Structures are given as C-alpha cells and as structure tokens.
mmCIF file of C-alpha atoms and ligand atoms in Angstrom:
data_model
loop_
_atom_site.group_PDB
_atom_site.id
_atom_site.type_symbol
_atom_site.label_atom_id
_atom_site.label_comp_id
_atom_site.label_asym_id
_atom_site.label_seq_id
_atom_site.Cartn_x
_atom_site.Cartn_y
_atom_site.Cartn_z
ATOM 1 C CA MET R 1 85.621 104.154 67.519
ATOM 2 C CA THR R 2 87.333 101.232 65.457
ATOM 3 C CA ASP R 3 90.436 102.966 64.748
ATOM 4 C CA VAL R 4 91.040 104.564 68.032
ATOM 5 C CA HIS R 5 93.100 102.339 70.536
ATOM 6 C CA ILE R 6 91.004 102.276 73.833
ATOM 7 C CA LEU R 7 91.971 100.580 76.995
ATOM 8 C CA ILE R 8 89.528 100.349 79.888
ATOM 9 C CA ALA R 9 90.440 98.732 83.153
ATOM 10 C CA ILE R 10 87.776 97.282 85.454
ATOM 11 C CA ASP R 11 89.016 96.184 88.743
ATOM 12 C CA GLY R 12 87.204 95.208 92.097
ATOM 13 C CA PRO R 13 86.558 92.488 94.553
ATOM 14 C CA SER R 14 84.739 89.046 93.612
ATOM 15 C CA GLY R 15 81.009 89.247 92.850
ATOM 16 C CA SER R 16 81.239 92.933 92.209
ATOM 17 C CA GLY R 17 79.896 92.365 88.722
ATOM 18 C CA LYS R 18 83.102 93.295 86.805
ATOM 19 C CA SER R 19 82.537 90.645 84.228
ATOM 20 C CA THR R 20 78.957 91.363 83.484
ATOM 21 C CA LEU R 21 79.817 95.147 83.167
ATOM 22 C CA ALA R 22 83.131 94.777 81.239
ATOM 23 C CA LYS R 23 81.284 92.385 78.846
ATOM 24 C CA ARG R 24 78.545 94.885 78.156
ATOM 25 C CA LEU R 25 80.832 97.866 77.869
ATOM 26 C CA ALA R 26 83.010 96.095 75.457
ATOM 27 C CA LYS R 27 79.849 95.227 73.217
ATOM 28 C CA GLU R 28 78.622 98.636 73.597
ATOM 29 C CA LEU R 29 81.740 100.467 72.599
ATOM 30 C CA GLY R 30 83.118 97.790 70.247
ATOM 31 C CA LEU R 31 85.944 96.576 72.369
ATOM 32 C CA ILE R 32 87.371 93.019 73.065
ATOM 33 C CA TYR R 33 86.381 91.666 76.700
ATOM 34 C CA ILE R 34 89.175 89.913 78.509
ATOM 35 C CA ASP R 35 88.516 88.291 81.851
ATOM 36 C CA THR R 36 91.833 87.979 83.407
ATOM 37 C CA GLY R 37 90.637 86.121 86.345
ATOM 38 C CA ALA R 38 90.189 83.120 84.134
ATOM 39 C CA LEU R 39 93.936 82.869 83.630
ATOM 40 C CA TYR R 40 94.453 82.523 87.269
ATOM 41 C CA ARG R 41 91.601 80.166 87.502
ATOM 42 C CA THR R 42 93.066 78.106 84.642
ATOM 43 C CA ILE R 43 96.360 77.872 86.467
ATOM 44 C CA GLY R 44 94.681 76.808 89.590
ATOM 45 C CA LEU R 45 92.781 74.158 87.597
ATOM 46 C CA HIS R 46 95.943 72.680 86.355
ATOM 47 C CA ILE R 47 97.352 72.667 89.907
ATOM 48 C CA GLN R 48 94.218 71.109 91.385
ATOM 49 C CA GLN R 49 94.288 68.355 88.535
ATOM 50 C CA LYS R 50 97.723 67.516 89.442
ATOM 51 C CA GLY R 51 96.611 66.799 93.085
ATOM 52 C CA LEU R 52 98.661 69.773 94.517
ATOM 53 C CA GLU R 53 97.396 71.940 97.529
ATOM 54 C CA SER R 54 96.677 75.467 96.407
ATOM 55 C CA THR R 55 99.278 76.556 98.950
ATOM 56 C CA ASP R 56 102.059 74.281 97.737
ATOM 57 C CA THR R 57 104.102 77.446 96.341
ATOM 58 C CA VAL R 58 107.323 75.467 95.478
ATOM 59 C CA ASN R 59 105.595 72.657 93.317
ATOM 60 C CA ILE R 60 103.243 75.405 91.937
ATOM 61 C CA ILE R 61 106.086 77.360 90.600
ATOM 62 C CA ASN R 62 107.712 74.192 89.231
ATOM 63 C CA ALA R 63 104.527 73.243 87.493
ATOM 64 C CA LEU R 64 104.380 76.429 85.493
ATOM 65 C CA SER R 65 107.064 74.932 83.006
ATOM 66 C CA GLU R 66 104.253 72.455 82.073
ATOM 67 C CA ILE R 67 101.410 74.928 81.566
ATOM 68 C CA ASP R 68 101.029 76.799 78.315
ATOM 69 C CA ILE R 69 98.127 79.341 78.435
ATOM 70 C CA THR R 70 96.870 81.147 75.421
ATOM 71 C CA MET R 71 93.926 83.559 74.600
ATOM 72 C CA ARG R 72 92.382 83.484 71.170
ATOM 73 C CA LEU R 73 89.675 85.944 70.213
ATOM 74 C CA GLU R 74 86.390 84.661 69.609
ATOM 75 C CA ASN R 75 83.255 86.768 69.207
ATOM 76 C CA SER R 76 84.893 89.703 70.580
ATOM 77 C CA GLN R 77 85.999 87.728 73.748
ATOM 78 C CA GLY R 78 89.281 86.266 74.846
ATOM 79 C CA LYS R 79 88.781 82.520 75.093
ATOM 80 C CA VAL R 80 91.347 80.611 77.461
ATOM 81 C CA PHE R 81 93.224 77.492 76.196
ATOM 82 C CA LEU R 82 95.221 75.252 78.606
ATOM 83 C CA ASN R 83 97.898 73.412 76.644
ATOM 84 C CA GLY R 84 95.889 73.605 73.537
ATOM 85 C CA ASN R 85 92.363 72.586 75.167
ATOM 86 C CA PRO R 86 89.529 75.133 75.712
ATOM 87 C CA VAL R 87 88.836 75.824 79.249
ATOM 88 C CA GLY R 88 85.096 75.869 80.382
ATOM 89 C CA ASP R 89 83.046 76.068 83.351
ATOM 90 C CA GLU R 90 85.195 73.779 85.533
ATOM 91 C CA ILE R 91 87.148 76.884 86.342
ATOM 92 C CA ARG R 92 84.166 78.410 88.108
ATOM 93 C CA THR R 93 83.570 76.158 90.993
ATOM 94 C CA PRO R 94 84.096 77.489 94.693
ATOM 95 C CA LYS R 95 87.078 75.183 94.944
ATOM 96 C CA SER R 96 88.595 76.631 91.884
ATOM 97 C CA SER R 97 87.925 80.246 93.291
ATOM 98 C CA ILE R 98 90.186 79.204 96.306
ATOM 99 C CA TYR R 99 92.877 77.767 94.043
ATOM 100 C CA ALA R 100 92.934 80.765 91.805
ATOM 101 C CA SER R 101 93.108 83.095 94.636
ATOM 102 C CA ASP R 102 95.847 81.297 96.306
ATOM 103 C CA VAL R 103 98.016 80.751 93.112
ATOM 104 C CA SER R 104 97.520 84.471 92.252
ATOM 105 C CA LYS R 105 99.610 85.440 95.505
ATOM 106 C CA ILE R 106 102.758 83.827 93.943
ATOM 107 C CA PRO R 107 104.943 86.422 92.145
ATOM 108 C CA GLU R 108 106.040 83.987 89.529
ATOM 109 C CA VAL R 109 102.564 83.230 88.732
ATOM 110 C CA ARG R 110 101.916 86.876 88.052
ATOM 111 C CA THR R 111 104.870 87.248 86.062
ATOM 112 C CA PHE R 112 103.961 84.203 84.016
ATOM 113 C CA LEU R 113 100.661 85.827 82.999
ATOM 114 C CA LEU R 114 101.797 89.431 82.787
ATOM 115 C CA GLU R 115 103.064 89.663 79.027
ATOM 116 C CA LEU R 116 100.001 87.475 77.832
ATOM 117 C CA GLN R 117 97.791 90.227 79.253
ATOM 118 C CA ARG R 118 99.656 93.158 78.232
ATOM 119 C CA ASN R 119 100.253 91.796 74.594
ATOM 120 C CA ILE R 120 96.556 91.518 74.009
ATOM 121 C CA ALA R 121 95.989 95.205 74.863
ATOM 122 C CA VAL R 122 98.846 96.373 72.696
ATOM 123 C CA ARG R 123 97.154 94.729 69.781
ATOM 124 C CA ASN R 124 93.617 95.396 70.702
ATOM 125 C CA SER R 125 91.182 97.951 72.230
ATOM 126 C CA VAL R 126 89.991 96.386 75.398
ATOM 127 C CA ALA R 127 87.652 96.229 78.365
ATOM 128 C CA MET R 128 89.620 94.073 80.498
ATOM 129 C CA ASP R 129 88.468 93.035 84.101
ATOM 130 C CA GLY R 130 90.621 91.716 87.045
ATOM 131 C CA ARG R 131 92.250 92.900 90.167
ATOM 132 C CA ASP R 132 95.402 94.696 89.133
ATOM 133 C CA ILE R 133 94.559 96.054 85.771
ATOM 134 C CA GLY R 134 94.625 99.638 86.561
ATOM 135 C CA THR R 135 97.888 99.333 88.825
ATOM 136 C CA VAL R 136 100.039 96.744 87.062
ATOM 137 C CA ILE R 137 98.821 95.489 83.842
ATOM 138 C CA LEU R 138 97.637 98.613 82.100
ATOM 139 C CA PRO R 139 98.812 101.587 84.294
ATOM 140 C CA ASN R 140 98.123 103.795 81.081
ATOM 141 C CA ALA R 141 94.692 102.658 80.541
ATOM 142 C CA ASP R 142 92.301 105.575 79.231
ATOM 143 C CA VAL R 143 89.700 104.909 81.891
ATOM 144 C CA LYS R 144 89.894 102.913 85.136
ATOM 145 C CA ILE R 145 86.985 101.939 87.195
ATOM 146 C CA PHE R 146 87.030 100.129 90.545
ATOM 147 C CA LEU R 147 83.619 98.339 91.147
ATOM 148 C CA PHE R 148 82.749 97.470 94.464
ATOM 149 C CA ALA R 149 79.774 96.717 96.641
ATOM 150 C CA ASP R 150 78.746 95.499 100.147
ATOM 151 C CA ASP R 151 79.873 91.952 101.000
ATOM 152 C CA GLU R 152 76.083 90.638 101.241
ATOM 153 C CA ASP R 153 75.275 92.068 97.887
ATOM 154 C CA ARG R 154 78.073 90.384 96.225
ATOM 155 C CA ALA R 155 77.603 87.100 98.017
ATOM 156 C CA GLU R 156 73.795 87.208 96.977
ATOM 157 C CA ARG R 157 74.725 87.810 93.167
ATOM 158 C CA ARG R 158 77.357 84.867 93.179
ATOM 159 C CA TYR R 159 75.104 82.683 95.100
ATOM 160 C CA LYS R 160 72.190 83.286 92.502
ATOM 161 C CA GLU R 161 74.781 82.730 89.498
ATOM 162 C CA LEU R 162 75.981 79.261 90.966
ATOM 163 C CA ILE R 163 72.637 78.217 91.828
ATOM 164 C CA ALA R 164 71.469 79.109 88.067
ATOM 165 C CA LYS R 165 74.351 76.894 86.971
ATOM 166 C CA GLY R 166 73.323 74.025 89.059
ATOM 167 C CA THR R 167 76.129 74.269 91.569
ATOM 168 C CA ASN R 168 75.288 72.731 95.045
ATOM 169 C CA VAL R 169 76.286 75.573 97.440
ATOM 170 C CA THR R 170 74.503 77.578 100.528
ATOM 171 C CA TYR R 171 74.247 81.331 100.621
ATOM 172 C CA GLU R 172 76.513 81.176 103.908
ATOM 173 C CA GLU R 173 79.320 79.297 101.905
ATOM 174 C CA VAL R 174 79.311 81.856 99.261
ATOM 175 C CA LEU R 175 79.474 84.771 101.749
ATOM 176 C CA ASN R 176 82.188 83.127 103.545
ATOM 177 C CA ASP R 177 84.108 82.530 100.258
ATOM 178 C CA VAL R 178 83.589 86.141 99.291
ATOM 179 C CA LYS R 179 85.072 87.587 102.480
ATOM 180 C CA TRP R 180 87.742 85.087 102.629
ATOM 181 C CA ARG R 181 88.786 85.877 98.929
ATOM 182 C CA ASP R 182 88.674 89.646 99.240
ATOM 183 C CA ASN R 183 91.119 89.307 102.302
ATOM 184 C CA ASN R 184 93.416 87.002 100.395
ATOM 185 C CA ASP R 185 93.349 89.190 97.469
ATOM 186 C CA LYS R 186 93.730 92.608 99.353
ATOM 187 C CA THR R 187 96.407 91.620 101.754
ATOM 188 C CA ARG R 188 98.853 89.808 99.347
ATOM 189 C CA GLU R 189 102.310 91.342 99.076
ATOM 190 C CA ILE R 190 102.393 91.571 95.251
ATOM 191 C CA ALA R 191 99.762 93.446 93.109
ATOM 192 C CA PRO R 192 97.190 93.623 95.832
ATOM 193 C CA ALA R 193 93.361 94.079 94.843
ATOM 194 C CA ILE R 194 93.299 97.822 95.648
ATOM 195 C CA PRO R 195 92.239 100.685 93.466
ATOM 196 C CA ALA R 196 94.663 102.574 91.387
ATOM 197 C CA GLU R 197 95.226 106.233 92.516
ATOM 198 C CA ASP R 198 93.533 107.491 89.332
ATOM 199 C CA ALA R 199 90.733 104.980 89.437
ATOM 200 C CA ILE R 200 87.040 106.081 89.467
ATOM 201 C CA MET R 201 85.351 104.406 92.434
ATOM 202 C CA LEU R 202 82.009 102.847 91.493
ATOM 203 C CA ASN R 203 79.755 101.404 94.462
ATOM 204 C CA ASN R 204 77.070 99.664 92.909
ATOM 205 C CA SER R 205 75.532 98.355 96.118
ATOM 206 C CA GLY R 206 71.909 97.892 95.742
ATOM 207 C CA MET R 207 72.073 98.797 92.140
ATOM 208 C CA GLN R 208 70.801 96.734 89.284
ATOM 209 C CA GLU R 209 72.974 95.524 86.188
ATOM 210 C CA ASP R 210 71.502 98.073 84.028
ATOM 211 C CA GLU R 211 72.173 101.105 86.514
ATOM 212 C CA THR R 212 75.731 99.846 87.139
ATOM 213 C CA PHE R 213 76.129 99.761 83.185
ATOM 214 C CA GLU R 214 74.825 103.194 82.676
ATOM 215 C CA ALA R 215 76.816 104.758 85.498
ATOM 216 C CA ALA R 216 79.938 103.172 84.124
ATOM 217 C CA LEU R 217 79.193 104.193 80.583
ATOM 218 C CA LYS R 218 78.761 107.759 81.878
ATOM 219 C CA ILE R 219 82.032 107.693 83.512
ATOM 220 C CA ILE R 220 83.739 106.644 80.310
ATOM 221 C CA LYS R 221 81.885 108.855 77.937
ATOM 222 C CA ASP R 222 82.815 112.003 80.312
ATOM 223 C CA LYS R 223 86.349 110.729 80.493
ATOM 224 C CA LEU R 224 86.946 110.118 76.759
ATOM 225 C CA LYS R 225 84.639 113.176 75.727
ATOM 226 C CA LEU R 226 82.490 110.824 73.686
HETATM 227 O O1 DC K 301 87.924 87.625 88.949
HETATM 228 P P1 DC K 301 87.880 86.192 89.372
HETATM 229 O O2 DC K 301 87.008 86.209 90.646
HETATM 230 O O3 DC K 301 87.557 84.977 88.381
HETATM 231 O O4 DC K 301 89.421 85.881 89.786
HETATM 232 C C1 DC K 301 89.655 84.682 90.431
HETATM 233 C C2 DC K 301 91.078 85.017 91.329
HETATM 234 O O5 DC K 301 92.084 85.462 90.560
HETATM 235 C C3 DC K 301 90.896 86.169 92.401
HETATM 236 O O6 DC K 301 90.361 85.808 93.655
HETATM 237 C C4 DC K 301 92.180 86.935 92.301
HETATM 238 C C5 DC K 301 92.757 86.363 91.155
HETATM 239 N N1 DC K 301 93.115 87.360 90.273
HETATM 240 C C6 DC K 301 94.214 88.236 90.357
HETATM 241 O O7 DC K 301 95.031 88.060 91.197
HETATM 242 N N2 DC K 301 94.386 89.369 89.275
HETATM 243 C C7 DC K 301 93.572 89.477 88.392
HETATM 244 N N3 DC K 301 93.890 90.593 87.506
HETATM 245 C C8 DC K 301 92.341 88.647 88.184
HETATM 246 C C9 DC K 301 92.192 87.650 89.230
#
C-alpha cells in the first residue's frame, strides 16, 4: 500500500472513539494518524494561558498572530508543537475541551488551521480524525466514515479515559460536557460537525473497540477493493 496515496476521513462527535479507531486503522493500513482536534485544543490552550475567555472572539482572533502551530511526524503520528514546544496532555482536560469547541466556531481559527491539515494530506497517506474532514478538509477522501454512538455510551467511555488519566471528574460532568459540546459543534455556522453526503455512517453504541475496528476496516476494504 505504500506507493498508493490513500486518504481516510473519520468524523463524528466527541467520545465516539474516533481517535482510537483512526489510530488503529492507520497502523493496520500503514498510514499516518492525524488528530485534528489536537490543533483546536492547542489554540484553546494558548488562549486559556493568556487568561482570555473562550468566547472573547475579537481578542482570540488578534492572538492568532502570536501562535505558530506545526505538526511533526513521529512514529507515524502527527505531533503538535505550539511555538516550537511539544504539546502534551494539558490539552485534554474538560476545560480545554470547552475552549477547543468554542475557538473552533471562529471562522478565522478554522482558516488558520486549514492549510496545515491539507498539506499533511497532500504529502502523506493519512487516517485523519475530526469534525469536518469529510466535508471541508478532505472532500475528496477515498473513504469517509462518520462514527457516532448514544450520548451515554460516549460519556461513559470519556469518563473512563479521564479517570484512568487521574482527572478528577464525575460521570454527570462528562455527560453534560458531551451533550454541550455536541450541540456547540453541530450548530455552529461554519463547518458544523455533520456527516458528509458521501460518508458511511457507523453507529458503535454498545460495540467494543475491536468490533468498531473490524466494522470500519470492512468498510474501507470494500470501498478500496482491497
Ligand atoms: O476531537 P476533539 O474532541 O479533540 O476536538 C476538540 C474540539 O475541536 C471539538 O469540540 C470541536 C473542534 N474540532 C473541530 O471543530 N474540527 C475538527 N476537525 C476537530 C475538532
């Protein structure tokens, strides 16, 4: 597969398991894994560190001129750097999720990150996960999967992930965050988190990681005639 250029878009709401799936697919198929949510989270982190509110649109747009975001490929994954420094788990807190979702509604922020995402896909075969990969970033992707699940399923997965990392949250908080963020991401005016017309819908409510992976791999193999 190495000499063929393959683009796989995995979109869907938070907690649907996009990143786990995209990472595993990338490994299986020899692609680079790109987590585009990390880019919005990184902008959110900078805004948070500056002490700005996540809804302070004018100042957020002004702050973009001080932000340099790059992605370097390490171990077949895109690692994010903010002004030359690697970004870590500080972008994964519940507060960072709110900041990421809010800054992602600003058209200037989306434009700021557009070329970076597309350039990676021009040069590499990728499994890219996000909200608008199939609709805006890679409209010509070879396979588009929209992964979704019930709110409670998604909240439970996210809750377990956060607890495993030692984050102090309750299930209720995570469920509320999942619902709030879905609504925020779906109802924004620009690049709302909705499926592309040609996306294949995959509902993984009640499914284990392995089952989701097998189902997605089958979709890809059928589509690419592998
Ligand atoms: O995938 P994630 O949960 O890490 O993404 C964090 C936020 O970033 C999400 O709430 C909406 C935004 N986002 C986006 O608008 N477009 C993308 N392609 C990826 C993420």
